[in-house]
CSV table of C-alpha atoms in Angstrom, one decimal:
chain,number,residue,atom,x,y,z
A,1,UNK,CA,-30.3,10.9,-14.3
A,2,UNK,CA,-33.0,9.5,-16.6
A,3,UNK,CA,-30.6,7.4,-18.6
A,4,UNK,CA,-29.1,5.8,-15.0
A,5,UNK,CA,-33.2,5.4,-14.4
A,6,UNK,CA,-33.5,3.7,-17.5
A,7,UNK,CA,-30.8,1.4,-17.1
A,8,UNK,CA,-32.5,0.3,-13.2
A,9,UNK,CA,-35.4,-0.4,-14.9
A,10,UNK,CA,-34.0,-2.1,-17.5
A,11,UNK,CA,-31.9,-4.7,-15.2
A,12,UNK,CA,-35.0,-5.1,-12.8
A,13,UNK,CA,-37.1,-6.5,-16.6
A,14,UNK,CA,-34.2,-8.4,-17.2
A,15,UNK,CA,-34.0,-10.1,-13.6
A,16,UNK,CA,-30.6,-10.7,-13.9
A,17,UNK,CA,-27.7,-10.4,-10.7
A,18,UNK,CA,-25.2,-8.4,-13.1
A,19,UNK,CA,-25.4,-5.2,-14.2
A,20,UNK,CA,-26.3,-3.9,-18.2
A,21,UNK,CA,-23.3,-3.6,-19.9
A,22,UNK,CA,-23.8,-0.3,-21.0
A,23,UNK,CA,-24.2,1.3,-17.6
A,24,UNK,CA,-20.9,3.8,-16.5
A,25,UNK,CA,-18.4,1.8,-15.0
A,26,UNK,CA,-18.7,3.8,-11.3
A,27,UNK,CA,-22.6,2.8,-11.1
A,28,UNK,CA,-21.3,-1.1,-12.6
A,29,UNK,CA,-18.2,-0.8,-9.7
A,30,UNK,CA,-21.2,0.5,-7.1
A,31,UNK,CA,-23.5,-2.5,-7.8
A,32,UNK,CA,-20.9,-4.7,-7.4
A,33,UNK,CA,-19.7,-3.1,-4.5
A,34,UNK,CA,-23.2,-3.3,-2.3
A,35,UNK,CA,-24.4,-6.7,-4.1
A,36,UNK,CA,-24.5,-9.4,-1.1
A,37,UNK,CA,-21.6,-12.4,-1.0
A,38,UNK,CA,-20.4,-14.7,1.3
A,39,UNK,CA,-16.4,-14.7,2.2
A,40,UNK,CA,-14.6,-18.0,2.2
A,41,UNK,CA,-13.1,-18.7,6.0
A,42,UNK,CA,-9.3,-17.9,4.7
A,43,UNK,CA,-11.2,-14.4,3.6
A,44,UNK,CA,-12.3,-13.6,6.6
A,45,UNK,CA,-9.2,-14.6,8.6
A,46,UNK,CA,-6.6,-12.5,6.6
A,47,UNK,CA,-9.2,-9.4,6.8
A,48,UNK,CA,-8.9,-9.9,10.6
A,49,UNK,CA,-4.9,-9.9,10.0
A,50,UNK,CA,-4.7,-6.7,8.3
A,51,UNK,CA,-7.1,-5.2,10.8
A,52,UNK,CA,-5.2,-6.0,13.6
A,53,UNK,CA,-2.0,-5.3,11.5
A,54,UNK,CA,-3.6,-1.9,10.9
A,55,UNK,CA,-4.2,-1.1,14.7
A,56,UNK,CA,-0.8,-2.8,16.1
A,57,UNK,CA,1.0,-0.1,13.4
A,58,UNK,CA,-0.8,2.8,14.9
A,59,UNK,CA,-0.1,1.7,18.7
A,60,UNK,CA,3.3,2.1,18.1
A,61,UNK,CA,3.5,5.0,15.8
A,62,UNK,CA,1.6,6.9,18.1
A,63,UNK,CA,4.7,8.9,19.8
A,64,UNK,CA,6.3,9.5,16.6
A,65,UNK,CA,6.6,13.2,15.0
A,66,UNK,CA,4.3,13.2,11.8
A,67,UNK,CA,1.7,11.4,14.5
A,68,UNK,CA,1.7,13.5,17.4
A,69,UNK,CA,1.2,16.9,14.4
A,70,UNK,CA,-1.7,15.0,13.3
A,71,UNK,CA,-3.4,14.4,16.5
A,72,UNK,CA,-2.6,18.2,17.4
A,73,UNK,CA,-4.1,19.2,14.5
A,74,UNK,CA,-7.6,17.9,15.0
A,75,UNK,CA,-10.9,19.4,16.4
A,76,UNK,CA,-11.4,17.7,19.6
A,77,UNK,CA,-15.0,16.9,19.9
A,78,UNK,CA,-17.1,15.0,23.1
A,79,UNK,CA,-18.7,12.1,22.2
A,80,UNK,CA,-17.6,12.2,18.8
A,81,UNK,CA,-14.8,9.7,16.9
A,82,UNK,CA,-11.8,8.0,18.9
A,83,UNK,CA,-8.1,9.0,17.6
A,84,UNK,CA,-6.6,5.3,17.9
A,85,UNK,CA,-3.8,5.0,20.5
A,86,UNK,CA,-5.1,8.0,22.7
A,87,UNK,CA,-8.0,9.4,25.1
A,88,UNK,CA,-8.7,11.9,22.3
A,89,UNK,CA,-12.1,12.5,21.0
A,90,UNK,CA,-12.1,14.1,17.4
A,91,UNK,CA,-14.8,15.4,15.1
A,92,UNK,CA,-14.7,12.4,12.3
A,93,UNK,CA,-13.0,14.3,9.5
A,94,UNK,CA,-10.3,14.9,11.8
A,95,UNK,CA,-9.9,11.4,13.5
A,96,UNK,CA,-10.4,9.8,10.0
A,97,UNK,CA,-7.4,11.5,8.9
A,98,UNK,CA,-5.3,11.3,12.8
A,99,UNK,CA,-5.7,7.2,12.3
A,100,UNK,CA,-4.7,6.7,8.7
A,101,UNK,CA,-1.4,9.1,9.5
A,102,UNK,CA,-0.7,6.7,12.8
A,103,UNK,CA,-1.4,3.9,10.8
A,104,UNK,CA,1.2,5.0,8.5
A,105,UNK,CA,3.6,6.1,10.9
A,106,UNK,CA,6.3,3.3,10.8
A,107,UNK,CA,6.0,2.2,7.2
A,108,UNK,CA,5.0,-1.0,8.2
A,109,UNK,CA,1.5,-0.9,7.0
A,110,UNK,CA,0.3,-3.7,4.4
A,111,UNK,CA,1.0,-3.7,0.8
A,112,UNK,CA,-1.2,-4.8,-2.7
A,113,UNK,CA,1.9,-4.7,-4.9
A,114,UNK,CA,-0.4,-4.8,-8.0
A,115,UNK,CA,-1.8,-1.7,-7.5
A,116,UNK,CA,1.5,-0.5,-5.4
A,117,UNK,CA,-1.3,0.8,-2.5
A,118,UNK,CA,-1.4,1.0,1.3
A,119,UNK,CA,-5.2,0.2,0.7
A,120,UNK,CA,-5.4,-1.0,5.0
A,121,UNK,CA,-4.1,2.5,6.0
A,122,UNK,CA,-6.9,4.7,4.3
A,123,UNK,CA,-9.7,1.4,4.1
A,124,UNK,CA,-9.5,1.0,7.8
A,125,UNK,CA,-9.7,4.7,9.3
A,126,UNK,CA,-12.8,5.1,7.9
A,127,UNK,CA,-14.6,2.0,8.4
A,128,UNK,CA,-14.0,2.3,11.9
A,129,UNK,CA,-14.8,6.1,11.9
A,130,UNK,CA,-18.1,4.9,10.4
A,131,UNK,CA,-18.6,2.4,13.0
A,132,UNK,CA,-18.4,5.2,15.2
A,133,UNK,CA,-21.2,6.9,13.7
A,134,UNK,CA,-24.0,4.0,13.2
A,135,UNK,CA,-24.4,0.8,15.0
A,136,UNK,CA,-22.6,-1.7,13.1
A,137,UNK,CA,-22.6,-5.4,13.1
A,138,UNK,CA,-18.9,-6.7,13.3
A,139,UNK,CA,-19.4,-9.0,9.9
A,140,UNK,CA,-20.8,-6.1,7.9
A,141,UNK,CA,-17.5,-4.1,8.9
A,142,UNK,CA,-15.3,-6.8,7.7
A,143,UNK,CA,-17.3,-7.2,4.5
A,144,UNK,CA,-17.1,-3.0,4.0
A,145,UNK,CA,-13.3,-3.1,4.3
A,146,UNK,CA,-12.9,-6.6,1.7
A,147,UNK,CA,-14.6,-4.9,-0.9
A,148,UNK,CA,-13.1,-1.6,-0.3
A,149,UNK,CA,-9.7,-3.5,-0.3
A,150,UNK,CA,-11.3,-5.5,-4.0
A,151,UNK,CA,-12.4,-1.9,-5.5
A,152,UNK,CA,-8.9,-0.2,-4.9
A,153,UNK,CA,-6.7,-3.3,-5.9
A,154,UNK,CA,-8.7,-4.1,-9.1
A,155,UNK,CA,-9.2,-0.1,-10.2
A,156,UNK,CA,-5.1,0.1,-8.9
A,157,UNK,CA,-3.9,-3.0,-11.0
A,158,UNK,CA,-5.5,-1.1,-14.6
A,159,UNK,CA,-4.3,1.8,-13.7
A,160,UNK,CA,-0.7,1.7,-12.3
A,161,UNK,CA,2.2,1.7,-14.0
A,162,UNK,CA,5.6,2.1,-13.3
A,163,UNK,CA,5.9,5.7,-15.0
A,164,UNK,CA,2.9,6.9,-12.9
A,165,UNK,CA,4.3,5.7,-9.9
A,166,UNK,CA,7.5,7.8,-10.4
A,167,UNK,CA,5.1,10.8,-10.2
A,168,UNK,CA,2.1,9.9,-7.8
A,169,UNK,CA,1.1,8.4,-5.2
A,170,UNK,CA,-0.4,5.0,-5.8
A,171,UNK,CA,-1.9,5.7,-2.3
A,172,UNK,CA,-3.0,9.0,-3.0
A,173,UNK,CA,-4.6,8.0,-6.5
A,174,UNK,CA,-6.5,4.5,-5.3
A,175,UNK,CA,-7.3,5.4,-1.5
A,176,UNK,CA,-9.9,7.5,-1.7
A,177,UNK,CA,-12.4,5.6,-4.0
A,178,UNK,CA,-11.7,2.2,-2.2
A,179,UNK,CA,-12.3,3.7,1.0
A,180,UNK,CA,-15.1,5.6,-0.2
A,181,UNK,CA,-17.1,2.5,-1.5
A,182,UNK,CA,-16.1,0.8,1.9
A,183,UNK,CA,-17.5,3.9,3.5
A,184,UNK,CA,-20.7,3.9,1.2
A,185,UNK,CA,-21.3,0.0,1.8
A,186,UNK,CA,-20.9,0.5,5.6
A,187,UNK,CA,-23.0,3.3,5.3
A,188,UNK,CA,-25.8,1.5,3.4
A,189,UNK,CA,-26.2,3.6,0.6
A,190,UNK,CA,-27.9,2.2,-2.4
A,191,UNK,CA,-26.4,2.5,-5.8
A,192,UNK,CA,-27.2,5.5,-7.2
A,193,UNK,CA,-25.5,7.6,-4.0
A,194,UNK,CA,-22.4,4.8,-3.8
A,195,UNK,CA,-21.3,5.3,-7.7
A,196,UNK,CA,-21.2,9.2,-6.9
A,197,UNK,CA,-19.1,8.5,-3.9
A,198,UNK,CA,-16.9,6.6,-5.7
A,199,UNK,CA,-17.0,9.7,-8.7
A,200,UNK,CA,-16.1,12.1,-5.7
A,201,UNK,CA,-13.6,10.1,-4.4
A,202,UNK,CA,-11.7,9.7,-8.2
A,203,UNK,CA,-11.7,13.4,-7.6
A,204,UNK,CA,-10.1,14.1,-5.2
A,205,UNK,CA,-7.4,11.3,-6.2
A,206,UNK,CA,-3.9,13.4,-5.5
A,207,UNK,CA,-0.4,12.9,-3.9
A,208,UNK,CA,3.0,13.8,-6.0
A,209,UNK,CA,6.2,11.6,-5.4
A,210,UNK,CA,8.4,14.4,-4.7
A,211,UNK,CA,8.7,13.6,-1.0
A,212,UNK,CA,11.6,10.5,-1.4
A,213,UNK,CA,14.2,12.5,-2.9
A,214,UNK,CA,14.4,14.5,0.3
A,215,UNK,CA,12.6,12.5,2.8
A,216,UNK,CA,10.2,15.1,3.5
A,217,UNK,CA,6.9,14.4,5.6
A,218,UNK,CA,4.5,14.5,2.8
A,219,UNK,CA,4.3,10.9,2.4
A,220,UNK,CA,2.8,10.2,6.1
A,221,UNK,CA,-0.3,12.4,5.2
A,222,UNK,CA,-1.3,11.2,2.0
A,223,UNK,CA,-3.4,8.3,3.6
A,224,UNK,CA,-5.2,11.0,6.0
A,225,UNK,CA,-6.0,13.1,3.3
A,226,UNK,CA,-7.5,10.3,1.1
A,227,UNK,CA,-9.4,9.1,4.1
A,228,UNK,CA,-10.6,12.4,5.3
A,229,UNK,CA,-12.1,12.9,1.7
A,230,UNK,CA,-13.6,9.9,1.7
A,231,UNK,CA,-15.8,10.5,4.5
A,232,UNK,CA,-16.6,13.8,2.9
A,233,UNK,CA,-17.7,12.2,-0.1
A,234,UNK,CA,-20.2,9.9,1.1
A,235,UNK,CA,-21.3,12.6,3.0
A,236,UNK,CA,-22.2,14.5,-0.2
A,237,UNK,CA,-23.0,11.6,-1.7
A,238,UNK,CA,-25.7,10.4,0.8
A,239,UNK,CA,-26.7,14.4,1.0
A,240,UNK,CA,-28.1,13.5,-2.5
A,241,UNK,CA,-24.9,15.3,-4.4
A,242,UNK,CA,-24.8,13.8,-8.2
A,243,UNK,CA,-21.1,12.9,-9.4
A,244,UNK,CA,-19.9,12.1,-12.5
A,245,UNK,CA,-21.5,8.9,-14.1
A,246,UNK,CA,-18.3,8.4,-16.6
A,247,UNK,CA,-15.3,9.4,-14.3
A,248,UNK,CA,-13.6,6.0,-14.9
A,249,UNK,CA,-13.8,5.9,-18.7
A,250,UNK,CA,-14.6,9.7,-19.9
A,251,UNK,CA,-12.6,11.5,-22.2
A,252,UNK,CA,-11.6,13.8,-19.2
A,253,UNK,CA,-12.1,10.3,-16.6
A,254,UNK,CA,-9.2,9.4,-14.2
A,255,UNK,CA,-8.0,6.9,-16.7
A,256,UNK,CA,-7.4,9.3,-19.2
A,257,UNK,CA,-5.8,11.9,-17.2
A,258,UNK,CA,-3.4,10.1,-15.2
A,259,UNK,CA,-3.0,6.9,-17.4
A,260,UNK,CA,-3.1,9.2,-20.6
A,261,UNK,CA,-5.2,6.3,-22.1
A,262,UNK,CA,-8.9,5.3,-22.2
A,263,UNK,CA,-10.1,2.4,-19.8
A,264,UNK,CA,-9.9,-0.4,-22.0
A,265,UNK,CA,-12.9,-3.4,-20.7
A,266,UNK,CA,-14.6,-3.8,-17.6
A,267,UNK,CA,-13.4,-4.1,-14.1
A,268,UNK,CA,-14.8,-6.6,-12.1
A,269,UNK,CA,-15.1,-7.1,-8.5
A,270,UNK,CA,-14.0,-10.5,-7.3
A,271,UNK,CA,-14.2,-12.5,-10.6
A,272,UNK,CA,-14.1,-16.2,-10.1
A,273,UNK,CA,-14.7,-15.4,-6.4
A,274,UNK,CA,-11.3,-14.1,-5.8
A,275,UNK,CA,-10.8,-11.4,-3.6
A,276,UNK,CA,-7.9,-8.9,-3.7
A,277,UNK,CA,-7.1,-8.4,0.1
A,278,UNK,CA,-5.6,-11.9,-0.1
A,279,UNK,CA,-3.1,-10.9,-2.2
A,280,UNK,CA,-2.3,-8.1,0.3
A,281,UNK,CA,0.8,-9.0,2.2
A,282,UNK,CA,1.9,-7.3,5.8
A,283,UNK,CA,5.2,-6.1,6.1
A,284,UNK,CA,7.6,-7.7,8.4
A,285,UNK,CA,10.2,-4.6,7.5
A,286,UNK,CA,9.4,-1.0,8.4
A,287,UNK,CA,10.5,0.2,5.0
A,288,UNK,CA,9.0,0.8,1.8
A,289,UNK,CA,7.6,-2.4,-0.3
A,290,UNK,CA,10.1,-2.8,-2.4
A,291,UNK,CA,13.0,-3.1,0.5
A,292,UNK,CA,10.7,-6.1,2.1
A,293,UNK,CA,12.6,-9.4,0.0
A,294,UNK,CA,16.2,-7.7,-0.2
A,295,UNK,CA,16.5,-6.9,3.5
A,296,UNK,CA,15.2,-10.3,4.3
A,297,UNK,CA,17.3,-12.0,2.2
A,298,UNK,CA,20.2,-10.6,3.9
A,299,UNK,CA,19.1,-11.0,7.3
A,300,UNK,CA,18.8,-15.2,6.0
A,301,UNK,CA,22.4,-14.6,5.1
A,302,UNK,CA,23.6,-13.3,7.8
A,303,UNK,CA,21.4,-16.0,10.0
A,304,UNK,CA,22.6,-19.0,8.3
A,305,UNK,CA,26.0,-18.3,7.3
A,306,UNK,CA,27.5,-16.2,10.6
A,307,UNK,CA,28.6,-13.0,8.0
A,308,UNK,CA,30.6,-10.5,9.5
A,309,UNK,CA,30.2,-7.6,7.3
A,310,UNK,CA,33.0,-6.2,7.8
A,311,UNK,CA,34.3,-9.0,5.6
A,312,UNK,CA,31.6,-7.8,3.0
A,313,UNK,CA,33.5,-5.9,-0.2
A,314,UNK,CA,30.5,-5.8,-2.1
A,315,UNK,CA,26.7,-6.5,-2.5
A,316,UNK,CA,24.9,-6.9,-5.8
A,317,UNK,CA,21.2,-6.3,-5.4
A,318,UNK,CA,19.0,-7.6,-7.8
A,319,UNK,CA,15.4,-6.7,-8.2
A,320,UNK,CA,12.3,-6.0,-10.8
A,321,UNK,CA,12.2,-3.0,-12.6
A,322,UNK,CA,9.4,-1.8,-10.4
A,323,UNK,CA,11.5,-2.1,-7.6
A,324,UNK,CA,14.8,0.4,-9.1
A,325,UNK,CA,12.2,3.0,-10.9
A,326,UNK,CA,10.1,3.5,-7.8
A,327,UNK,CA,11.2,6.8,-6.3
A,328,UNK,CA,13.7,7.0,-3.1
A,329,UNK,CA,14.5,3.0,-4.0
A,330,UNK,CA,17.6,3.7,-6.0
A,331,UNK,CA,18.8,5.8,-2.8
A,332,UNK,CA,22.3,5.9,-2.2
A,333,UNK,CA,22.8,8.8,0.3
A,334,UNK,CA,23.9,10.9,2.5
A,335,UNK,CA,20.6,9.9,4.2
A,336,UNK,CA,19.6,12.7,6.2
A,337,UNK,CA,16.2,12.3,6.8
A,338,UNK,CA,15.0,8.6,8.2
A,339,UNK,CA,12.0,8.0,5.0
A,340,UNK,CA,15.3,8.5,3.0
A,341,UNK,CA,16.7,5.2,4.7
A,342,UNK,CA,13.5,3.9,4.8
A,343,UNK,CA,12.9,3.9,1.1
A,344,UNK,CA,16.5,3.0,0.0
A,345,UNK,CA,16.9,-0.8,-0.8
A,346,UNK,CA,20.8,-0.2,-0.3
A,347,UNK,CA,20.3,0.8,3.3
A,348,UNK,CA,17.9,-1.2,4.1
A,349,UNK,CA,19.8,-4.2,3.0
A,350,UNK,CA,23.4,-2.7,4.5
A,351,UNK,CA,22.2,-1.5,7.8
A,352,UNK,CA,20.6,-5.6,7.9
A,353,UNK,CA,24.1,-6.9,7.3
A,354,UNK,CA,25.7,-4.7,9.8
A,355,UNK,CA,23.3,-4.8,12.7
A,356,UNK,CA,22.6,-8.5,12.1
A,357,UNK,CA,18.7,-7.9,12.2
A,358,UNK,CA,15.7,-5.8,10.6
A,359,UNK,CA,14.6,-3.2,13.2
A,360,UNK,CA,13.2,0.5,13.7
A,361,UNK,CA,16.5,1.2,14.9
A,362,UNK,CA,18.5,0.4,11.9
A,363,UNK,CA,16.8,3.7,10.2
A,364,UNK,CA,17.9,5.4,12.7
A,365,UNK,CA,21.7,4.5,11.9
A,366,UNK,CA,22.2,7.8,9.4
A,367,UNK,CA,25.8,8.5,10.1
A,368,UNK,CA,26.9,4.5,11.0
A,369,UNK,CA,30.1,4.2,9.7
A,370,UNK,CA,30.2,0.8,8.7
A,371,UNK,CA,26.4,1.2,7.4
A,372,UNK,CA,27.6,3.7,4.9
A,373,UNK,CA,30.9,1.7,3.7
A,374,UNK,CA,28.3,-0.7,2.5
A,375,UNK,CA,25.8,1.5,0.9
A,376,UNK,CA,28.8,2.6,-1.0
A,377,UNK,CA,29.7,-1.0,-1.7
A,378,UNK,CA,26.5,-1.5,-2.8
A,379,UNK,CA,24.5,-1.8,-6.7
A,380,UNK,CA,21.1,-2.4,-7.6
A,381,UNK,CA,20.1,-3.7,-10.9
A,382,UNK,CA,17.0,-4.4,-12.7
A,383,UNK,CA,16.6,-8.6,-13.4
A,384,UNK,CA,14.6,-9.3,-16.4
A,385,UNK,CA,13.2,-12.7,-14.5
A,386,UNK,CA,11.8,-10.2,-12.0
A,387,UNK,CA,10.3,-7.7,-13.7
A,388,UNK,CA,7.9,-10.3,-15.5
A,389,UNK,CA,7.3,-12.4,-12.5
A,390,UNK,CA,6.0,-8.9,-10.5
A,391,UNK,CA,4.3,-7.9,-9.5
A,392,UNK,CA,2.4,-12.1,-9.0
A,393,UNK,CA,5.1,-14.0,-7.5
A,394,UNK,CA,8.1,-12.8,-5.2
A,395,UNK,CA,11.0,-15.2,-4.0
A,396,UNK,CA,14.5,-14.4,-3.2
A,397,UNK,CA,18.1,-16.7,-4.2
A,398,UNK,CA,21.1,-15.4,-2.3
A,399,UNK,CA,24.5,-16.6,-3.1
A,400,UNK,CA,27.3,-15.4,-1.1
A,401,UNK,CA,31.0,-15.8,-0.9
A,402,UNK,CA,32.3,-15.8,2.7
A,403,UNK,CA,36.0,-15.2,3.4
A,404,UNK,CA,37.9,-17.8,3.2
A,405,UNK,CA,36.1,-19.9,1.9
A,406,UNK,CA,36.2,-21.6,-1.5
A,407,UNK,CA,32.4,-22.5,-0.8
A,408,UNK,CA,29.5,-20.7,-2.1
A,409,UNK,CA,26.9,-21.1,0.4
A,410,UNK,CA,23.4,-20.0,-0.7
A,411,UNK,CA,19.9,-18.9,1.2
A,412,UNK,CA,16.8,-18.8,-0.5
A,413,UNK,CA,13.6,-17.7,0.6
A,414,UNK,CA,10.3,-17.5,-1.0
A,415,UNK,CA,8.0,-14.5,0.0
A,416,UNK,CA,4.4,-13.7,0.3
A,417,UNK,CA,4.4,-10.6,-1.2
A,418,UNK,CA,4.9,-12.3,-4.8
A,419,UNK,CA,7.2,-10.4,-6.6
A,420,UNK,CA,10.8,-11.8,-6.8
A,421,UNK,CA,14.6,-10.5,-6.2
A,422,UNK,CA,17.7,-11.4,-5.7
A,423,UNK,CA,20.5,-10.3,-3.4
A,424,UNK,CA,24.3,-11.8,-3.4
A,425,UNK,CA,27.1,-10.6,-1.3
A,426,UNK,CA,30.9,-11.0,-2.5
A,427,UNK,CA,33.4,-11.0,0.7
A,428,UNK,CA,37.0,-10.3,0.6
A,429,UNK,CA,39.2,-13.5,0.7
């Protein structure tokens, strides 16, 4: 505590906007995070996107089961926090988590490939929940959730690989300290009490990758249990609780124990005045990220070249190496669970050729019989283009080989989610 004293004292001679650079990265991160800035218009609007994103994904997954056991579960409470979607009133530990599961519900939520995070379903729950608490100006909300949305993508980009994605989370690792300093910011906590919210928060950074091979519901609650512990830590935090001032770059710090490496350099919030929740895209697929380009790419083949797929004898997938390690992606079936369907790129992009569109029904389809000929007819391979484009740029080149046809026609598309792949169909002559 004296050293952290020292170091205030120290920046206040110096008289300088930028922290010391000796100071623990959490209280550097916490500076940043509560220093004052101004969001370009472009800012502002796509923060307004993936809020109303955020909300139009928990509307509709409001009725489904993972939803309805959420909302079930929670201590109602007068007066206190709304559950979004319902007349429910919920203590805010328990709404916090009700809205992050609903907003998770379909699978549609938005996406910050570099970190591989659903930063909008954990940042947003408790913002709101913290509006809820404290009057809030609308402006001060939106700037909470950009830098909660910066914090998580910049900490997620250093720290995420594709080997510790095929055992956590992303979601359960980054969430809770990027909601936590959106919480703390919202809040108006000073420094000292925002870098051990963030501390807390890397603490409680958890969620295995099991679920995909079996489609299990774990997956729906990770966000509600990284937003839940957010609140709880800038609870503690503002209670006057002291975390640990080196829990980014100690020997024992989150980069050493799930990155089995120390933190090499700083992190830095919004260098160059960029800000990370531009480079957040929101799905247009209910599926899992790396479905988004493929299934697109074959519902632009199917569009613009009138496929029948029953005249389909094979489709070759390619995408980044991301993409095939990711768990569940590599899915070939039986699918008995929709998430299975949800997280296989081979379904995804089958049950788009067969039902001629990308829906909530298509993962519905488990025992379609002309859905699982083309699974089956169906292989997905890593592109070396791909894998160093992603996770910065994404576009898709489809050739395809109709029937009868000595003509290759080709559809291309270039995505916002900036990664690339590739997906080609071969029909039978």
């Amino acid at each position: 505590m004296a050293e952290l004293l020292h170091h205030d004292l120290a920046w206040a001679e110096q008289g300088k906007g930028v922290s010391p650079p000796d100071l623990p990265v959490a209280r550097r991160l916490a500076e940043e995070v509560l220093a004052p800035r101004t969001f370009p218009t472009e800012v502002i609007a796509k923060t307004k996107t993936c809020l109303l994103d955020f909300l139009s994904c928990a509307f509709e997954a409001r009725d489904l089961p993972w939803s309805r056991q959420a909302c079930d579960a929670a201590v109602k409470q007068a007066g206190a926090a709304t559950i979004i979607g319902t007349s429910v009133r919920a203590t805010p530990s328990d709404a916090v988590f009700a809205n992050a599961v609903l907003g998770h519900g379909l699978v549609r939520e938005d996406m910050h490939t570099g970190s591989v995070t659903h930063l909008g379903v954990v940042v947003w729950p408790t913002v709101l929940v913290a509006a809820e608490t404290r009057p809030v100006h609308g402006a001060d909300l939106l700037a909470a959730a950009i830098t909660g949305y910066e914090i998580g993508g910049r900490v997620g980009r250093r720290l995420m690989t594709a080997d510790l994605a095929r055992l956590f989370r992303p979601t359960g690792l980054v969430g809770p300290l990027a909601a936590a300093a959106a919480g703390a910011r919202l809040s108006g906590l000073n420094a000292g009490p925002t870098a051990n919210a963030i501390a807390f928060a890397v603490n409680t950074a958890s969620g295995l990758n099991q679920w995909p091979h079996t489609g299990s519901d774990d997956m729906y609650f990770h966000p509600g249990f990284a937003a839940r512990n957010a609140l709880t830590c800038v609870a503690l935090a503002a209670a006057g609780a002291q975390g640990s001032p080196a829990i980014f770059e100690g020997e024992a710090g989150m980069f050493a124990a799930f990155a089995r490496k120390p933190l090499a350099g700083a992190i830095e919030l919004f260098p160059s005045g960029e800000a990370e929740i531009s480079a957040v895209f929101n799905k247009p697929v209910p599926a899992c990220n790396y479905a988004q380009t493929p299934c697109q790419v074959a519902l632009a083949i199917t569009r613009e070249t009138q496929l029948d797929s029953h005249r389909i004898r094979h489709i070759d997938v390619r995408v980044s190496d991301a993409a095939v390690r990711y768990p569940g992606c590599d899915g070939k079936g039986p699918f008995r669970r929709a998430l299975q369907a949800k997280m296989s790129i081979a379904f995804g992009v089958a049950a788009t050729f067969a039902r001629g569109e990308i829906a909530e029904g298509n993962y519905r389809l488990l025992d379609d019989p002309e859905i699982d000929r083309l699974v089956a007819a169906t292989t997905l391979a890593t592109d070396p283009q791909f894998t160093a484009a992603y996770p910065a740029r994404q576009g898709a080149t489809v050739p395809t080989a109709p029937r009868g046809s000595r003509q290759r026609s080709t559809a291309s598309k270039r995505a916002r989610t900036r990664a690339r792949s590739s997906v080609s169909a071969q029909s039978e002559r």
